Short mmCIF file of C-alpha atoms in Angstrom, two decimals:
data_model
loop_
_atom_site.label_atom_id
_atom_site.label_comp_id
_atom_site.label_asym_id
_atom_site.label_seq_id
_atom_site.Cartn_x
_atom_site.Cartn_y
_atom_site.Cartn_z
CA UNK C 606 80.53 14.25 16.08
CA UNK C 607 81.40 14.02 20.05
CA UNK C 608 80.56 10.94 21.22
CA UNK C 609 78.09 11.06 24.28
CA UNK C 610 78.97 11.19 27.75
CA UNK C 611 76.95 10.94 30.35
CA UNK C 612 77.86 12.78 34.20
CA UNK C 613 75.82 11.31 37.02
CA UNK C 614 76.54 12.96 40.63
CA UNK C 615 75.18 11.10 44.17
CA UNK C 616 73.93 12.93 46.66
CA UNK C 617 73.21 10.99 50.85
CA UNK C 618 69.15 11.39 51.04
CA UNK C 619 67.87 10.05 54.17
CA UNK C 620 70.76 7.89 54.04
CA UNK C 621 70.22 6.21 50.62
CA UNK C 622 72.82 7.56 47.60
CA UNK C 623 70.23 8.45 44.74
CA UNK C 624 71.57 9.61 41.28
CA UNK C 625 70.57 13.55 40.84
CA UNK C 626 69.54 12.36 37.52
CA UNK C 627 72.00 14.59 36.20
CA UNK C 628 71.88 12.28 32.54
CA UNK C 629 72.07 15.04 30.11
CA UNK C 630 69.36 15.77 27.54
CA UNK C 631 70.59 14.99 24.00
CA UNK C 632 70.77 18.15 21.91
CA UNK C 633 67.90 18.82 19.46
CA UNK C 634 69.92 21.24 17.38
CA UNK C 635 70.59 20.21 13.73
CA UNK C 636 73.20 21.09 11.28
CA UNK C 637 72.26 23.03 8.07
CA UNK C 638 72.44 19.83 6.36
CA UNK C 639 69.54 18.10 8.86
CA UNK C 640 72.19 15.96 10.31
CA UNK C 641 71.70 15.21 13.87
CA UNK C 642 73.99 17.20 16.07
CA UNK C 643 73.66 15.57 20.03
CA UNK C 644 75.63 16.67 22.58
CA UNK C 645 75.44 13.42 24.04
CA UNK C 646 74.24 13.96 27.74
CA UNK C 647 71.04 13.40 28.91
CA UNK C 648 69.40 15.26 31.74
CA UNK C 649 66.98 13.46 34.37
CA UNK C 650 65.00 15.30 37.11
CA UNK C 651 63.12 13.77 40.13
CA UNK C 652 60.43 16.93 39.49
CA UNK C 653 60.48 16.14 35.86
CA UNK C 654 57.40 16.45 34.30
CA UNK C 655 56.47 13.72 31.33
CA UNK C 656 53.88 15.83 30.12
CA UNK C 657 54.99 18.96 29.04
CA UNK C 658 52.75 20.03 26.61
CA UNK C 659 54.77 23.26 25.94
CA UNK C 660 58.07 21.89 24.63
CA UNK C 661 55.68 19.39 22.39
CA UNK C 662 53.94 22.25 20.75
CA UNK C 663 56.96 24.17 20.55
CA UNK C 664 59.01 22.17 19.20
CA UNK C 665 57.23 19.22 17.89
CA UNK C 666 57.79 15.44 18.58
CA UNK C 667 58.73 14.93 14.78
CA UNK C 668 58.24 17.91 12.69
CA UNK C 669 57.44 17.53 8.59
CA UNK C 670 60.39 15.89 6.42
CA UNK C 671 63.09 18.62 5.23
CA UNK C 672 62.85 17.52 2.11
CA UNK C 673 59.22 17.82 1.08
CA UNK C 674 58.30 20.95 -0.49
CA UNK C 675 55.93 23.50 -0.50
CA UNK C 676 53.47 22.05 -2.30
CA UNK C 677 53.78 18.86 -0.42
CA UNK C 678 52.66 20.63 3.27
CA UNK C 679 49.70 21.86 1.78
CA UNK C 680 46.25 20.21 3.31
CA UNK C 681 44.27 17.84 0.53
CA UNK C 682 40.86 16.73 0.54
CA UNK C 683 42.59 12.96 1.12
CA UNK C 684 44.45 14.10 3.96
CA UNK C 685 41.61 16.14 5.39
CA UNK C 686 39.37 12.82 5.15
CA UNK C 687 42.35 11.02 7.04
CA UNK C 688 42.27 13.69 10.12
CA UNK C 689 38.62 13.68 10.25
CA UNK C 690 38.86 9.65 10.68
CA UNK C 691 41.69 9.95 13.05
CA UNK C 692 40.07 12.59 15.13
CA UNK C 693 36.25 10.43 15.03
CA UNK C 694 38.86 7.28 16.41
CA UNK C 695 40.12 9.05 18.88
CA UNK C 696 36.69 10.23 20.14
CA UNK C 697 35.14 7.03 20.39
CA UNK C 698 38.56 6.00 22.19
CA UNK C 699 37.64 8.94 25.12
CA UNK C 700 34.01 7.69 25.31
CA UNK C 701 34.73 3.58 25.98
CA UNK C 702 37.53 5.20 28.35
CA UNK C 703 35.60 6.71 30.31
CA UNK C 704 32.94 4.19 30.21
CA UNK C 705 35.26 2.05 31.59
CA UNK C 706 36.14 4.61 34.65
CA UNK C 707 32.72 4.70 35.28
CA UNK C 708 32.32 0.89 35.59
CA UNK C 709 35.05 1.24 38.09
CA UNK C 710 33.49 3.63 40.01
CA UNK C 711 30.17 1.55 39.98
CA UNK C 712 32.26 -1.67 40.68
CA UNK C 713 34.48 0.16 43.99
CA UNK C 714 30.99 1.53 45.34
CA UNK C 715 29.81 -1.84 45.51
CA UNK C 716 32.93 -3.45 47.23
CA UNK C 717 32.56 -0.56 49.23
CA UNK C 718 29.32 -1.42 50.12
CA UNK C 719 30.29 -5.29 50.67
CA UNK C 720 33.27 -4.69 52.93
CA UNK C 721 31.19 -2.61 55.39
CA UNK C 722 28.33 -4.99 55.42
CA UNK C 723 31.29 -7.32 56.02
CA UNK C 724 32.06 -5.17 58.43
CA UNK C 725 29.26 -4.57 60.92
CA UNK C 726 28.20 -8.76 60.15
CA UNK C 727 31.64 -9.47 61.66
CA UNK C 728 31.02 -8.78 65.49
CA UNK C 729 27.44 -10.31 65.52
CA UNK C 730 28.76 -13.84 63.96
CA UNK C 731 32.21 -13.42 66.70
CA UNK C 732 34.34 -13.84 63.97
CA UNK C 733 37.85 -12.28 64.64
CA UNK C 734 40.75 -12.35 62.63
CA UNK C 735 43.95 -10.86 63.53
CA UNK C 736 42.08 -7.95 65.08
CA UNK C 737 39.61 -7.42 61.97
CA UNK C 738 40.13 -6.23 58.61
CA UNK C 739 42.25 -3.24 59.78
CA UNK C 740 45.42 -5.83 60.21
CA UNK C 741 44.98 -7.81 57.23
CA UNK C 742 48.45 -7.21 55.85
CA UNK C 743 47.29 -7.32 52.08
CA UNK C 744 46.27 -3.83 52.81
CA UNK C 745 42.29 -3.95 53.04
CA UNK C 746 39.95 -2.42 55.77
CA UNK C 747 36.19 -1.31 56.04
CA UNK C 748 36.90 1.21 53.27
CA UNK C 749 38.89 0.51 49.60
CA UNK C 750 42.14 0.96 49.81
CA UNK C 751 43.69 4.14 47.72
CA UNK C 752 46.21 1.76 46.60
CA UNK C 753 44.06 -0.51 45.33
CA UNK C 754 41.89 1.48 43.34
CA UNK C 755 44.95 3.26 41.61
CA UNK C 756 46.16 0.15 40.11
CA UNK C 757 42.53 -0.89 39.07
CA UNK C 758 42.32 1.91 37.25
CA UNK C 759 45.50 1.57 35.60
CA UNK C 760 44.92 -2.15 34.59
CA UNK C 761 41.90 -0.87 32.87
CA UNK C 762 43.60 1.74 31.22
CA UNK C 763 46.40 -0.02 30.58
CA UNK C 764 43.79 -2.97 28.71
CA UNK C 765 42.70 0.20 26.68
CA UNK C 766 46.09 0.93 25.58
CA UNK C 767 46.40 -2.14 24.56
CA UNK C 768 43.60 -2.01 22.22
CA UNK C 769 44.39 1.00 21.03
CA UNK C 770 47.76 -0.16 19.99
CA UNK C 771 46.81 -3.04 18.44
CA UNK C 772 44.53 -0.75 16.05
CA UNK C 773 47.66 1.83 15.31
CA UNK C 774 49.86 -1.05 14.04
CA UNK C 775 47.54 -1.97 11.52
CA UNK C 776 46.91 1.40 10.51
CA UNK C 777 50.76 1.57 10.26
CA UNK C 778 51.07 -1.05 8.41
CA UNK C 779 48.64 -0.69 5.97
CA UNK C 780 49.83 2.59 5.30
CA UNK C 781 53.42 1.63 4.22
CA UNK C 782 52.33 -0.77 2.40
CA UNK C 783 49.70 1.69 0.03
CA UNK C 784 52.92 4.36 0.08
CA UNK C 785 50.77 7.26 1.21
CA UNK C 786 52.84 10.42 1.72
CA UNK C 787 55.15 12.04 4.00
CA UNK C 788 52.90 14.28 5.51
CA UNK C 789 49.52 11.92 6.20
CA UNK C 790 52.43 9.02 7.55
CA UNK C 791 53.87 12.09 9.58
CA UNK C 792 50.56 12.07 11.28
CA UNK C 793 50.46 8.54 12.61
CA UNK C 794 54.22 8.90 13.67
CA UNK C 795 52.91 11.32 16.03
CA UNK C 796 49.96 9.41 17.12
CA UNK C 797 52.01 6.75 17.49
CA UNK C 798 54.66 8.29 19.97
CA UNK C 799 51.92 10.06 22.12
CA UNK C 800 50.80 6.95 22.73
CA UNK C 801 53.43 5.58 24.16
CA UNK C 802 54.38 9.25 26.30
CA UNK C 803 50.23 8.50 27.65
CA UNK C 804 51.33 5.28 28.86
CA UNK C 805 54.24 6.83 31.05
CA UNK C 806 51.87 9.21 32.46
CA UNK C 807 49.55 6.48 33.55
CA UNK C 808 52.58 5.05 34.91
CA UNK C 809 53.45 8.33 36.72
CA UNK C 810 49.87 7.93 38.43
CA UNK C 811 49.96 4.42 39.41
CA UNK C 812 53.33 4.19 40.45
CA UNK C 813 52.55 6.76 43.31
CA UNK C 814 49.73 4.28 44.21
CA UNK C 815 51.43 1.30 44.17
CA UNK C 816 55.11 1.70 43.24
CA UNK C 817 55.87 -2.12 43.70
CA UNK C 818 53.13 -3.21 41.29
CA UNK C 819 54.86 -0.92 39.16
CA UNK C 820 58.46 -2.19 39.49
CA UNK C 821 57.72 -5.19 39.62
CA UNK C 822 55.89 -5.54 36.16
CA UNK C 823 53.00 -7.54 37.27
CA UNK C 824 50.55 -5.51 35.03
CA UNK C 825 52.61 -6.97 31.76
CA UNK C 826 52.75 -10.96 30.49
CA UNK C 827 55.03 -12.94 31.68
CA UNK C 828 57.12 -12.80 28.72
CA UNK C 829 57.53 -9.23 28.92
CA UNK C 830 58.34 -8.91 32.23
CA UNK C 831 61.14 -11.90 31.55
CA UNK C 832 62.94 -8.45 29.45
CA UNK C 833 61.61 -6.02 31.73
CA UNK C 834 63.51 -2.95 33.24
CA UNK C 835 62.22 -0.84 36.20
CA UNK C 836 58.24 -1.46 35.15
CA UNK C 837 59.02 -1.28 31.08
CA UNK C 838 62.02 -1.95 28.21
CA UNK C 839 64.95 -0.83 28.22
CA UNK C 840 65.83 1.60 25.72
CA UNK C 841 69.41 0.14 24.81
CA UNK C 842 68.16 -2.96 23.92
CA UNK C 843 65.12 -2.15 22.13
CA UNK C 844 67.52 0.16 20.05
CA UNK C 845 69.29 -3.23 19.08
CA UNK C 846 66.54 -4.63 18.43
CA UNK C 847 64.97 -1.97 15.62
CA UNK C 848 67.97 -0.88 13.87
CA UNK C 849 67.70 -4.05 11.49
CA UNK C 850 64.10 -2.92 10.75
CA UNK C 851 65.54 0.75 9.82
CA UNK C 852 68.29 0.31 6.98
CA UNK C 853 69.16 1.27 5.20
CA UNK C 854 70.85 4.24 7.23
CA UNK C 855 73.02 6.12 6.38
CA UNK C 856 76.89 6.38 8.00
CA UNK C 857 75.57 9.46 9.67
CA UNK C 858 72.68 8.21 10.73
CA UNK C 859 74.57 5.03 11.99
CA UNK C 860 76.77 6.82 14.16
CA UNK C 861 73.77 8.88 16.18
CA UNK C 862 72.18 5.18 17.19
CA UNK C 863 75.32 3.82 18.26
CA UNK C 864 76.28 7.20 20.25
CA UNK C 865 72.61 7.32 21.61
CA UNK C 866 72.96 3.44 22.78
CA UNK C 867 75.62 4.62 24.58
CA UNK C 868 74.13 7.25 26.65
CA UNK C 869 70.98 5.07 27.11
CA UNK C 870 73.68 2.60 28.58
CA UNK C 871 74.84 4.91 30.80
CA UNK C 872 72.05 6.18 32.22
CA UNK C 873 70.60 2.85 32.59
CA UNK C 874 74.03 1.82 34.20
CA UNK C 875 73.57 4.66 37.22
CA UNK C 876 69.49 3.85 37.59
CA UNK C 877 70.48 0.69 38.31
CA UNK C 878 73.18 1.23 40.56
CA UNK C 879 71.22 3.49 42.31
CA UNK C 880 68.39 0.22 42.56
CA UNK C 881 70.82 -1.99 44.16
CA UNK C 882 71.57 0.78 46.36
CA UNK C 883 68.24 1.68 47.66
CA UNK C 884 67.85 -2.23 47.66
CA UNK C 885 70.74 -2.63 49.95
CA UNK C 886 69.70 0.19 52.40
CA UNK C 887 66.02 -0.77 52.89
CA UNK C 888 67.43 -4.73 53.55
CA UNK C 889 69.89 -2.86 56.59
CA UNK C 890 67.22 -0.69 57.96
CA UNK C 891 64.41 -3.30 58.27
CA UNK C 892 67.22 -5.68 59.77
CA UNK C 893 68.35 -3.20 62.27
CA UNK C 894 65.27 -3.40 64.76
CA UNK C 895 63.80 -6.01 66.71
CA UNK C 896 60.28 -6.94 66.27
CA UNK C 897 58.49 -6.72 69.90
CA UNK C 898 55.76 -8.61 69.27
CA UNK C 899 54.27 -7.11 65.90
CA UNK C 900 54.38 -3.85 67.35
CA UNK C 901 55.11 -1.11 65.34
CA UNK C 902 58.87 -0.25 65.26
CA UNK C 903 60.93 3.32 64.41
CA UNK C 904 62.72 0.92 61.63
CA UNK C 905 59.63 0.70 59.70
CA UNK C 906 59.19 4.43 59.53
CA UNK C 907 62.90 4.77 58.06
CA UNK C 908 62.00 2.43 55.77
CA UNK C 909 58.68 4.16 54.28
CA UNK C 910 60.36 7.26 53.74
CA UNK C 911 63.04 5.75 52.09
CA UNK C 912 60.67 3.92 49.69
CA UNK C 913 59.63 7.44 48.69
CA UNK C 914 62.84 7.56 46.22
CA UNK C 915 61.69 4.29 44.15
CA UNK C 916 59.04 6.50 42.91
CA UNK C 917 61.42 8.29 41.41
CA UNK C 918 63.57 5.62 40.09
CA UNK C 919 60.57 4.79 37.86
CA UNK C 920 59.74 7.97 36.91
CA UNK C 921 63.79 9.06 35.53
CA UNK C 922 63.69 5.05 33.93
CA UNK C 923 60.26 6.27 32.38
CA UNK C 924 62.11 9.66 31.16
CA UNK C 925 64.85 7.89 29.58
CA UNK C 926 62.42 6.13 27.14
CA UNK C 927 60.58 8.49 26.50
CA UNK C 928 64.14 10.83 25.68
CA UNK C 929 65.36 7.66 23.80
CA UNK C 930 62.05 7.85 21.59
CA UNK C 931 62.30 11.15 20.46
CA UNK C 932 65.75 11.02 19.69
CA UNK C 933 65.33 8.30 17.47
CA UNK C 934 62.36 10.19 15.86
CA UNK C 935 64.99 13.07 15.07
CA UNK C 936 67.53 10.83 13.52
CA UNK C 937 65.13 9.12 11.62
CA UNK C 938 63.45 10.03 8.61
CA UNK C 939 59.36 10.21 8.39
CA UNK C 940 59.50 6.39 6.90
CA UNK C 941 62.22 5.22 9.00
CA UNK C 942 60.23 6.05 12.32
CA UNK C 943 57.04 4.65 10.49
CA UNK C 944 58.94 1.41 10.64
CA UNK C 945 60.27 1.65 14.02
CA UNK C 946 57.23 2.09 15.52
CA UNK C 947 55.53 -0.81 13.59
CA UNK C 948 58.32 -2.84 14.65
CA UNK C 949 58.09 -1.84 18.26
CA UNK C 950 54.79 -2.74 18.10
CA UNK C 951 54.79 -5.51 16.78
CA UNK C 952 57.53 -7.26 18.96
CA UNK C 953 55.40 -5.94 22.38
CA UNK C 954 52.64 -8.16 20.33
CA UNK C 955 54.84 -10.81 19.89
CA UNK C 956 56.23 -10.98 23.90
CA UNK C 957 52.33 -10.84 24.73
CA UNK C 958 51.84 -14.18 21.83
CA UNK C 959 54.68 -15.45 23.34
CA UNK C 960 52.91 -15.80 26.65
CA UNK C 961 49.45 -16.85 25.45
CA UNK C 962 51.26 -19.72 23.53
CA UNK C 963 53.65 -20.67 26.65
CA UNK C 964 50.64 -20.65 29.12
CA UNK C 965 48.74 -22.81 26.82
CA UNK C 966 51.11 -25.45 25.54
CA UNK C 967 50.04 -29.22 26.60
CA UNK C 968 51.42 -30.43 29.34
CA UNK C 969 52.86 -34.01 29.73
CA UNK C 970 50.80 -36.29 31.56
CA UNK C 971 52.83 -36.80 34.89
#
């Protein structure tokens, strides 16, 4: 097998040198024997689309184990009964989430509401505060900021996710641990990685609402932001961190995680590089001008449109987790990526423990 190799080109955009995201996609072709045959290369687009429901039904996220037969595919009554519940779950899942958008619609109304009360109350008490609530710098006027709203919504659906996590690992690991077959554990494999592609398209959404809150990681514990990457993990070292949960591999096997850690590396590598740059840029610009007394300066401007390409940034770092997932899920065998994902689940749980425990330890008296 070629080992990977991963081409990035630059390209000058407004001034700031942005990776074309030219990271290759691995190739999904497999040898006769079901060996995994990768090219090595991954390829990243700013227009990609995390979505796309096409490829997924075309081709599958991880398609029914070679080596069950015939007879083995065919529905029973126990799998039937196992859909059914899955499908019931996930319907009461769409009903509390969208109970909880409407008690964030009910809850911005009402803000709404206050801040305009707020609002016309200000004048008659001669109350004045920087100019009123148009120049508060945190970003609030007389009407809810779009900003703001995007990232409530996320944190609520992101407290759902949560949840629903939570439940999927113990549905994992109850169901290694009865040794139900390939095809039924095939099932919560793919539940299990849609999950986690539903969480970069929330992501998506909120990043173009607030792209710091993304970056920054202020939405996770403080334990999990300590090993955060552009808003989430990154994919090289949660690969380190699974393979002792997946042997025993096999030497093939072996080789496609170490030549897949490499091309996560190296896409990682030019993301970042292309942070630092975009970093470095925005630092010069907004150091360039003078402020003239608060007054609104052409520096400013440069600098908004430049922030446009961090959007992007998390969207290709977003990509290569998501490409780094369903890799793995082809390498892996229906068990094998049972166990990942109850491992990967498991040590998010653990970060988030990790936290609880750290923010509640006793404190020395002083």
């Amino acid at each position: 097998m070629n080992s990977p190799s991963t081409q990035f080109v630059t390209s000058r955009r407004m001034g700031v040198y942005e990776p074309i995201h030219q990271i290759s996609m691995w190739d999904e072709s497999f040898r006769s024997s079901g060996n995994f045959n990768a090219s090595a290369s991954m390829i990243l687009d700013e227009d990609i689309k995390l979505d796309n429901q096409s490829e997924d039904t075309s081709h599958g996220i991880l398609g029914p184990s070679s080596k069950c037969n015939q007879e083995a595919t065919k529905p029973t009554d126990k799998v039937q009964r196992r859909l059914a519940q899955n499908r019931e779950a996930a319907r009461k899942s769409r009903m509390r989430k969208k109970a909880y958008v409407q008690q964030l619609e009910t809850s911005r109304l009402k803000l709404v509401q206050l801040e305009q009360e707020l609002d016309r109350a200000r004048p008659q008490q001669g109350v004045y505060i920087g100019g009123g609530l148009d120049s508060n710098p945190l970003g609030f006027s007389g009407t809810i900021n779009s900003g703001s709203a995007g990232v409530t919504t996320f944190e609520m659906e992101y407290r759902h996710w949560v949840e629903e996590q939570n439940r999927q690992i113990c549905e994992l690991r109850t169901a290694l641990h009865a040794h139900i077959s390939d095809v039924e554990l095939q099932f919560l494999v793919d539940s299990g990685m849609n999950h986690y592609f539903e969480l970069f398209s929330m992501k998506s959404t909120a990043a173009k609402a607030d792209v710091f809150y993304v970056v920054s990681g202020v939405w996770k514990t403080s334990a999990e932001r300590f090993f955060s990457w552009i808003g989430g993990f990154r994919p090289s070292e949660i690969l380190k961190v699974l393979q002792p949960h997946l042997d025993p591999l096999t030497d093939q096997q072996a080789l496609d995680v170490h030549n897949l850690r490499q091309s996560c590396q190296q896409a990682e590598d030019a993301l970042s590089q292309g942070m630092d740059k975009l970093q470095h840029t925005l630092a010069e610009t907004l150091a360039a001008g003078q402020l003239d007394e608060g007054s609104y300066v052409p520096q400013m401007a440069n600098a908004m449109e430049r922030l446009e390409a961090l959007v992007s940034f998390v969207t290709q770092a977003d990509h290569i987790r998501r490409e780094t997932l369903q890799q793995m899920s082809h390498i892996l065998t229906t068990r094998q990526a049972a166990r990942g994902l109850l491992a990967l689940g498991e040590y998010f749980r653990s970060l988030r423990d990790l936290s609880s425990l750290w923010a509640t330890r006793p404190h020395e008296p002083a």
